[in-house]
Short mmCIF file of C-alpha atoms and ligand atoms in Angstrom, two decimals:
data_model
loop_
_atom_site.label_atom_id
_atom_site.label_comp_id
_atom_site.label_asym_id
_atom_site.label_seq_id
_atom_site.Cartn_x
_atom_site.Cartn_y
_atom_site.Cartn_z
CA MET A 1 113.43 111.45 112.44
CA ILE A 2 115.40 108.23 112.55
CA VAL A 3 114.34 104.61 112.33
CA ARG A 4 116.88 102.72 114.42
CA SER A 5 115.59 99.22 113.91
CA VAL A 6 112.84 97.43 112.05
CA ARG A 7 111.45 94.02 112.80
CA VAL A 8 109.33 92.41 110.10
CA GLY A 9 107.25 89.30 110.62
CA HIS A 10 105.56 87.45 107.75
CA PHE A 11 105.50 90.68 105.73
CA ARG A 12 105.35 89.93 101.96
CA ASN A 13 108.32 87.78 100.96
CA LEU A 14 110.57 89.09 103.74
CA VAL A 15 112.21 86.59 106.06
CA SER A 16 111.17 87.42 109.63
CA GLN A 17 114.12 89.36 111.01
CA THR A 18 115.29 92.54 112.72
CA ILE A 19 117.35 95.09 110.80
CA GLN A 20 119.49 97.74 112.49
CA LEU A 21 119.63 100.86 110.36
CA SER A 22 122.14 103.68 110.25
CA SER A 23 120.99 107.27 110.85
CA GLY A 24 122.56 108.31 107.54
CA ILE A 25 122.33 106.69 104.15
CA ASN A 26 121.32 103.03 103.99
CA LEU A 27 121.74 101.14 100.72
CA PHE A 28 119.83 98.02 99.78
CA VAL A 29 121.11 96.15 96.80
CA GLY A 30 119.60 93.07 95.21
CA GLY A 31 118.26 91.59 92.00
CA ASN A 32 114.68 91.94 90.83
CA GLY A 33 112.03 90.27 92.93
CA GLN A 34 114.26 89.82 95.98
CA GLY A 35 112.26 92.05 98.35
CA LYS A 36 113.78 95.55 98.11
CA THR A 37 110.48 97.32 97.50
CA ASN A 38 108.81 95.11 100.10
CA PHE A 39 111.20 96.31 102.78
CA LEU A 40 110.61 99.99 101.98
CA GLU A 41 106.91 99.25 101.85
CA ALA A 42 107.08 97.80 105.38
CA ILE A 43 108.57 101.06 106.68
CA TYR A 44 106.13 103.18 104.69
CA PHE A 45 103.30 101.10 106.09
CA GLN A 46 104.64 101.55 109.61
CA SER A 47 104.52 105.29 108.99
CA THR A 48 101.18 105.76 107.22
CA LEU A 49 99.28 102.49 107.85
CA ARG A 50 98.93 102.34 104.10
CA SER A 51 100.94 100.70 101.40
CA PHE A 52 102.33 102.72 98.54
CA ARG A 53 101.28 100.06 96.08
CA SER A 54 98.32 98.09 97.29
CA ALA A 55 94.97 99.05 98.70
CA ARG A 56 94.39 95.73 100.42
CA LEU A 57 95.89 94.93 103.78
CA ARG A 58 95.89 91.22 103.16
CA ASP A 59 98.30 91.59 100.22
CA LEU A 60 100.93 92.47 102.80
CA ILE A 61 100.59 89.19 104.66
CA GLN A 62 103.02 86.53 103.58
CA HIS A 63 101.38 83.84 101.47
CA GLY A 64 100.53 80.94 103.76
CA SER A 65 100.51 83.08 106.92
CA GLU A 66 97.54 84.33 108.90
CA ASN A 67 99.02 87.64 109.91
CA ALA A 68 101.92 90.01 109.48
CA GLU A 69 103.62 92.61 111.61
CA VAL A 70 106.12 95.43 111.54
CA GLU A 71 107.73 96.93 114.61
CA SER A 72 110.17 99.82 114.61
CA GLY A 73 112.34 101.59 117.13
CA VAL A 74 112.19 105.25 116.13
CA ASP A 75 113.84 108.44 117.40
CA SER A 76 111.34 111.24 117.02
CA GLU A 77 112.73 114.65 118.04
CA GLY A 78 115.30 112.76 120.07
CA VAL A 79 112.68 110.76 121.95
CA PRO A 80 112.78 106.99 121.41
CA ILE A 81 109.44 105.37 120.65
CA ARG A 82 108.37 101.89 119.59
CA LEU A 83 105.70 101.51 116.96
CA ARG A 84 104.10 98.21 116.18
CA VAL A 85 101.43 97.25 113.65
CA PHE A 86 99.91 93.84 113.50
CA ILE A 87 97.77 92.83 110.52
CA ASP A 88 95.34 90.09 111.32
CA GLY A 89 93.37 89.26 108.18
CA GLN A 90 91.48 92.47 107.42
CA VAL A 91 92.12 94.17 110.73
CA ARG A 92 95.14 96.01 111.93
CA ARG A 93 96.11 96.56 115.53
CA LEU A 94 98.45 99.25 116.77
CA TRP A 95 100.81 99.59 119.69
CA LEU A 96 102.87 102.50 120.94
CA GLY A 97 105.63 101.71 123.37
CA GLY A 98 104.02 98.37 124.16
CA LYS A 99 100.57 99.86 124.83
CA ALA A 100 97.66 99.09 122.55
CA VAL A 101 96.34 102.16 120.74
CA ARG A 102 92.70 102.48 119.77
CA SER A 103 92.68 105.26 117.21
CA ALA A 104 94.98 105.69 114.26
CA GLY A 105 94.99 109.42 115.05
CA GLU A 106 97.21 108.81 118.09
CA TYR A 107 99.60 106.79 116.01
CA LEU A 108 99.83 108.61 112.70
CA GLY A 109 102.42 111.34 112.41
CA LEU A 110 104.87 109.81 114.89
CA LEU A 111 106.97 108.29 112.14
CA ARG A 112 107.09 110.43 109.05
CA ALA A 113 108.39 109.05 105.78
CA VAL A 114 108.37 110.11 102.15
CA ALA A 115 108.56 107.43 99.50
CA PHE A 116 109.67 107.95 95.94
CA THR A 117 109.32 105.19 93.35
CA PRO A 118 109.63 104.88 89.56
CA ASP A 119 105.83 105.33 89.41
CA ASP A 120 106.24 108.74 90.97
CA LEU A 121 108.75 109.71 88.29
CA ALA A 122 105.88 109.38 85.82
CA MET A 123 103.70 111.64 87.93
CA VAL A 124 103.97 114.75 85.77
CA LYS A 125 102.84 113.15 82.54
CA GLY A 126 100.79 110.30 83.97
CA ALA A 127 97.16 110.06 85.04
CA PRO A 128 95.81 112.80 87.33
CA SER A 129 95.32 110.17 90.04
CA LEU A 130 99.12 109.97 90.38
CA ARG A 131 99.29 113.69 91.04
CA ARG A 132 96.45 113.54 93.55
CA ARG A 133 98.25 110.70 95.29
CA PHE A 134 101.36 112.86 95.53
CA LEU A 135 99.35 115.77 96.93
CA ASP A 136 97.63 113.62 99.52
CA ARG A 137 100.77 111.92 100.75
CA ALA A 138 102.53 115.26 101.01
CA ALA A 139 99.59 117.01 102.69
CA PHE A 140 99.51 114.16 105.21
CA LEU A 141 103.05 115.05 106.29
CA PHE A 142 101.96 118.55 107.22
CA GLN A 143 98.63 117.48 108.64
CA ALA A 144 98.07 113.86 109.60
CA SER A 145 94.27 114.24 109.51
CA HIS A 146 94.37 114.88 105.77
CA LEU A 147 94.28 111.19 104.88
CA ASP A 148 91.21 110.72 107.06
CA ASP A 149 89.50 113.50 105.14
CA VAL A 150 90.44 111.81 101.88
CA ARG A 151 89.16 108.45 103.08
CA ASP A 152 85.88 109.91 104.39
CA PHE A 153 85.46 111.79 101.15
CA GLN A 154 85.96 108.65 99.09
CA THR A 155 83.55 106.64 101.21
CA ALA A 156 80.86 109.31 100.84
CA LEU A 157 81.56 109.62 97.11
CA ARG A 158 81.07 105.89 96.56
CA ALA A 159 77.85 105.95 98.57
CA ARG A 160 76.51 108.95 96.67
CA ASN A 161 77.40 107.37 93.32
CA ARG A 162 75.60 104.18 94.28
CA LEU A 163 72.48 106.19 95.04
CA LEU A 164 72.80 108.05 91.75
CA GLN A 165 73.01 104.75 89.89
CA ASP A 166 69.87 103.45 91.53
CA ALA A 167 67.95 103.04 88.28
CA SER A 168 64.65 102.55 90.02
CA GLY A 169 64.93 106.18 91.05
CA ARG A 170 63.80 105.19 94.50
CA SER A 171 66.80 106.62 96.29
CA SER A 172 65.28 109.41 98.26
CA ASP A 173 66.40 112.97 97.84
CA VAL A 174 66.83 113.20 101.59
CA GLU A 175 69.34 110.37 101.58
CA LEU A 176 71.19 111.84 98.64
CA GLU A 177 71.27 115.23 100.28
CA SER A 178 72.86 113.86 103.41
CA PHE A 179 75.69 112.33 101.38
CA THR A 180 76.10 115.53 99.43
CA GLU A 181 76.54 117.36 102.72
CA THR A 182 79.23 114.99 104.00
CA LEU A 183 80.87 115.00 100.62
CA ALA A 184 80.96 118.79 100.50
CA ALA A 185 82.38 119.11 104.01
CA CYS A 186 85.20 116.55 103.51
CA GLY A 187 85.70 117.59 99.91
CA ALA A 188 86.19 121.26 100.68
CA ARG A 189 88.83 120.31 103.27
CA VAL A 190 90.59 117.96 100.85
CA SER A 191 90.83 120.49 98.02
CA THR A 192 91.77 123.33 100.36
CA ASN A 193 94.60 121.29 101.88
CA ARG A 194 95.84 120.38 98.43
CA SER A 195 95.72 123.97 97.26
CA ARG A 196 97.55 125.29 100.32
CA LEU A 197 100.17 122.59 99.97
CA LEU A 198 100.98 123.60 96.41
CA GLN A 199 101.26 127.26 97.40
CA ARG A 200 103.70 126.21 100.08
CA LEU A 201 105.81 124.07 97.75
CA GLU A 202 105.99 126.37 94.75
CA SER A 203 109.12 128.35 95.56
CA SER A 204 111.04 125.26 96.77
CA VAL A 205 110.14 123.41 93.58
CA ALA A 206 111.47 126.31 91.55
CA SER A 207 114.78 126.55 93.39
CA ILE A 208 115.37 122.78 93.45
CA LEU A 209 114.56 122.51 89.78
CA ASN A 210 117.17 125.12 89.01
CA ARG A 211 119.71 123.01 90.81
CA ILE A 212 118.92 119.70 89.14
CA SER A 213 118.35 121.04 85.62
CA GLU A 214 120.66 122.96 83.41
CA GLY A 215 119.79 126.53 82.69
CA ARG A 216 117.47 128.82 84.57
CA LEU A 217 113.81 128.04 84.47
CA GLU A 218 110.97 129.91 85.99
CA ALA A 219 108.72 127.30 87.58
CA ARG A 220 105.13 127.86 88.63
CA ILE A 221 102.51 125.49 89.93
CA ARG A 222 98.86 125.88 89.05
CA PHE A 223 96.26 124.01 91.07
CA GLU A 224 93.35 122.87 88.92
CA PRO A 225 90.53 121.98 91.31
CA GLY A 226 87.76 119.69 90.08
CA TRP A 227 85.19 122.30 91.10
CA ARG A 228 84.95 126.07 91.28
CA MET A 229 86.88 127.10 94.37
CA GLY A 230 86.81 130.59 95.75
CA GLU A 231 89.99 132.45 96.49
CA GLY A 232 90.78 132.91 100.12
CA THR A 233 87.24 132.03 101.13
CA ASP A 234 86.87 130.34 104.48
CA LEU A 235 86.34 126.62 104.74
CA GLU A 236 82.67 127.03 105.64
CA GLY A 237 82.11 129.14 102.56
CA GLU A 238 83.89 126.59 100.39
CA THR A 239 81.79 123.79 101.84
CA ARG A 240 78.54 125.62 101.08
CA SER A 241 79.79 126.45 97.62
CA LEU A 242 80.75 122.86 96.82
CA ALA A 243 77.38 121.60 98.07
CA CYS A 244 75.59 124.13 95.87
CA GLN A 245 77.65 123.18 92.85
CA MET A 246 76.87 119.51 93.40
CA GLU A 247 73.19 120.19 93.78
CA SER A 248 73.09 122.24 90.61
CA LYS A 249 74.53 119.24 88.75
CA LEU A 250 72.13 116.76 90.32
CA ARG A 251 70.00 116.11 87.28
CA ARG A 252 73.04 115.51 85.11
CA ASP A 253 74.66 113.35 87.78
CA ARG A 254 71.57 111.16 88.00
CA LYS A 255 71.69 110.66 84.26
CA ARG A 256 75.34 109.67 84.23
CA GLY A 257 75.16 107.79 87.50
CA SER A 258 78.13 109.49 89.11
CA THR A 259 79.25 112.73 90.70
CA SER A 260 80.61 115.01 88.01
CA ILE A 261 82.42 117.64 90.06
CA GLY A 262 84.59 117.64 93.16
CA PRO A 263 88.06 116.86 94.52
CA GLN A 264 88.04 113.47 92.77
CA LEU A 265 88.92 115.56 89.69
CA ASP A 266 91.52 117.84 91.29
CA ASP A 267 94.75 118.14 89.38
CA PHE A 268 97.73 120.42 89.10
CA GLU A 269 100.06 121.59 86.42
CA VAL A 270 103.69 122.66 86.57
CA LEU A 271 104.71 125.43 84.19
CA LEU A 272 108.29 126.08 83.16
CA SER A 273 108.74 129.60 81.87
CA GLY A 274 105.01 129.59 81.19
CA ASP A 275 104.89 126.29 79.30
CA SER A 276 103.10 123.19 80.51
CA VAL A 277 105.59 120.54 81.57
CA ARG A 278 103.02 117.86 80.83
CA ARG A 279 102.64 118.92 77.23
CA LEU A 280 105.97 120.37 76.25
CA ALA A 281 108.86 119.15 78.34
CA SER A 282 111.10 116.20 77.54
CA GLN A 283 110.79 113.03 79.58
CA GLY A 284 114.04 113.93 81.34
CA GLN A 285 112.65 117.32 82.37
CA GLN A 286 109.38 115.77 83.49
CA ARG A 287 111.26 113.39 85.73
CA ALA A 288 113.33 116.27 87.07
CA VAL A 289 110.10 118.07 87.97
CA ALA A 290 108.83 114.98 89.78
CA VAL A 291 112.06 114.77 91.76
CA ALA A 292 111.83 118.49 92.58
CA LEU A 293 108.25 118.06 93.81
CA MET A 294 109.25 115.23 96.11
CA LEU A 295 112.30 117.04 97.48
CA SER A 296 110.37 120.28 97.95
CA VAL A 297 108.19 118.49 100.47
CA VAL A 298 111.23 117.52 102.53
CA GLU A 299 112.77 120.97 102.18
CA GLU A 300 109.57 122.69 103.23
CA ILE A 301 109.28 120.53 106.34
CA VAL A 302 112.90 121.07 107.29
CA SER A 303 112.92 124.81 106.60
CA SER A 304 109.80 125.35 108.68
CA GLY A 305 111.67 123.88 111.63
CA GLY A 306 110.21 120.39 111.40
CA GLU A 307 112.16 117.20 111.73
CA SER A 308 113.12 115.71 108.38
CA PRO A 309 111.04 112.71 107.39
CA VAL A 310 112.80 109.46 106.53
CA ILE A 311 113.40 109.39 102.78
CA LEU A 312 112.64 106.14 100.95
CA LEU A 313 114.01 106.04 97.40
CA ASP A 314 112.98 102.91 95.58
CA ASP A 315 114.90 102.02 92.47
CA VAL A 316 114.79 105.52 91.00
CA SER A 317 118.44 105.56 90.02
CA SER A 318 117.94 103.33 87.01
CA GLU A 319 115.32 105.73 85.62
CA LEU A 320 117.21 108.99 85.93
CA GLU A 321 120.06 110.07 83.72
CA LEU A 322 123.43 110.30 85.38
CA ARG A 323 123.64 114.03 85.98
CA ARG A 324 120.14 114.38 87.45
CA ARG A 325 120.71 111.31 89.56
CA GLU A 326 123.88 112.85 90.99
CA ARG A 327 122.12 116.12 91.78
CA LEU A 328 119.24 114.27 93.41
CA PHE A 329 121.63 112.35 95.63
CA GLU A 330 123.57 115.52 96.40
CA LEU A 331 120.43 117.30 97.58
CA VAL A 332 119.26 114.32 99.57
CA SER A 333 122.64 114.18 101.31
CA GLU A 334 122.40 117.89 102.14
CA PHE A 335 119.14 117.47 104.02
CA GLY A 336 121.01 115.30 106.51
CA SER A 337 117.96 113.05 106.55
CA GLN A 338 117.96 109.35 107.10
CA VAL A 339 117.75 107.78 103.65
CA LEU A 340 116.92 104.25 102.56
CA VAL A 341 117.73 103.71 98.93
CA THR A 342 117.37 100.55 96.86
CA SER A 343 119.08 99.63 93.64
CA THR A 344 119.79 96.59 91.54
CA GLU A 345 123.39 97.76 91.13
CA LEU A 346 125.67 99.55 93.52
CA ASP A 347 127.29 101.34 90.56
CA LEU A 348 124.11 103.26 89.77
CA LEU A 349 124.30 105.07 93.08
CA GLY A 350 127.57 106.90 92.37
CA ALA A 351 128.69 109.20 95.16
CA LEU A 352 125.73 108.21 97.31
CA ALA A 353 127.28 104.75 97.65
CA ASP A 354 130.51 106.33 98.93
CA ASP A 355 128.57 108.42 101.48
CA ALA A 356 126.55 105.46 102.68
CA SER A 357 126.94 104.51 106.28
CA ALA A 358 125.26 101.11 105.92
CA ARG A 359 124.91 98.67 103.03
CA PHE A 360 122.72 95.62 102.80
CA GLN A 361 122.22 92.82 100.34
CA ILE A 362 118.67 91.52 99.85
CA GLU A 363 118.22 88.02 98.57
CA SER A 364 115.02 85.98 98.64
CA GLY A 365 113.65 88.25 101.33
CA ARG A 366 116.70 87.96 103.57
CA ILE A 367 118.48 91.21 104.39
CA LEU A 368 122.17 90.98 105.27
CA PRO A 369 124.69 93.74 106.00
CA ILE A 370 127.51 93.91 103.47
CA GLY A 371 131.07 94.16 104.69
CA GLY A 372 130.43 94.22 108.44
N1 LIG B 1 102.16 88.53 100.24
C1 LIG B 1 103.28 87.98 99.73
N2 LIG B 1 103.79 86.85 100.23
C2 LIG B 1 104.91 86.30 99.73
N3 LIG B 1 105.61 86.84 98.72
C3 LIG B 1 105.17 87.97 98.19
C4 LIG B 1 103.99 88.62 98.66
N4 LIG B 1 103.77 89.73 97.94
C5 LIG B 1 104.80 89.79 97.04
N5 LIG B 1 105.63 88.74 97.19
C6 LIG B 1 106.84 88.44 96.44
O1 LIG B 1 107.78 89.47 96.64
C7 LIG B 1 108.62 89.52 95.51
C8 LIG B 1 108.78 90.93 95.01
O2 LIG B 1 109.44 91.66 95.93
P1 LIG B 1 109.83 93.16 95.62
O3 LIG B 1 110.12 93.77 96.93
O4 LIG B 1 108.83 93.82 94.77
O5 LIG B 1 111.17 92.91 94.77
P2 LIG B 1 112.26 93.96 94.32
O6 LIG B 1 113.51 93.54 95.01
O7 LIG B 1 112.36 93.78 92.85
O8 LIG B 1 111.80 95.31 94.72
C9 LIG B 1 108.00 88.70 94.42
O9 LIG B 1 108.76 87.52 94.29
C10 LIG B 1 106.62 88.43 94.95
O10 LIG B 1 106.14 87.20 94.54
MG1 LIG B 2 111.25 96.87 93.49
#
């Protein structure tokens, strides 16, 4: 998957312009606050219709503008397509090849990108929400409908929690039951997708980790669902089971005013030779595990015959020690994927800078090729 060109209009601090990208490694260098993350965010948004750092669409619109847009020329399995998103206040409109598209379902999945930021490096030790975010973004790459399930689940969860908080106790059981049903159906899908994803990634994570760390480590991943999941049960069975579990907690949930079990509490743990990475490993090892998780997603897509997603690496070089950074870049180069990498200093990128086929300078939102 290759993004040939990107046109941004009134997106964050970026000067409205069109950038031609190389199919190999693209470097973006610039000081803090110049717009490096914003540019990667524009491409990530083009891919997923979501930002990797803000829940609100209007944050993406340039201050003082009414709307923003991103348009990309993409080669997907060798077929050129044009994707365009226009953000008008709260609403977004989509076009494919110049034709307006009604549903996001037709659009999502055409441009696939993985983003990796310093926040993600903290994923192993950080709050469980970071790990769920990783799972959901990764699951989306294998199944575009996953993010819809997550969104529907969250909407139903908020609605159910509002009813539970209704102190007057007037919220009818019938109403509550209907939300529980929706919640159980979406929730069982969400947790099942997450669980299957981790099973898929486990062996890649282990082999990548052995390449970026010194010494041999036996890596395992343990999914820790926020409810009692069956093993190998069908989705219908899981749905019924989740609904039952929620109902059995109803009295307690009413008391606390929120839903106490479900995918909103899903988590996972990486074990190195049986020990929890979260609890025992050094910060360097934890970051290596985060890198391995991210790369395993790309490897799994590529090895199952899929087209490599575009890899967006935002400013991670400054947070990784030299040797791990070099191994990361080595692996990324091996995938043969299109890579967009940002850094405050060219020096931090080591060999990756030598392999780069395009370099850009970003200053005050203006992106300019360096050296022709
Ligand atoms: N909606 C917006 N409109 C205009 N400027 C914005 C908007 N959102 C963020 N910015 C500006 O973008 C800059 C940060 O850009 P960023 O891409 O995060 O920089 P960096 O190069 O450090 O990654 C800040 O100066 C911030 O004020
Ligand atoms: Mg940044």
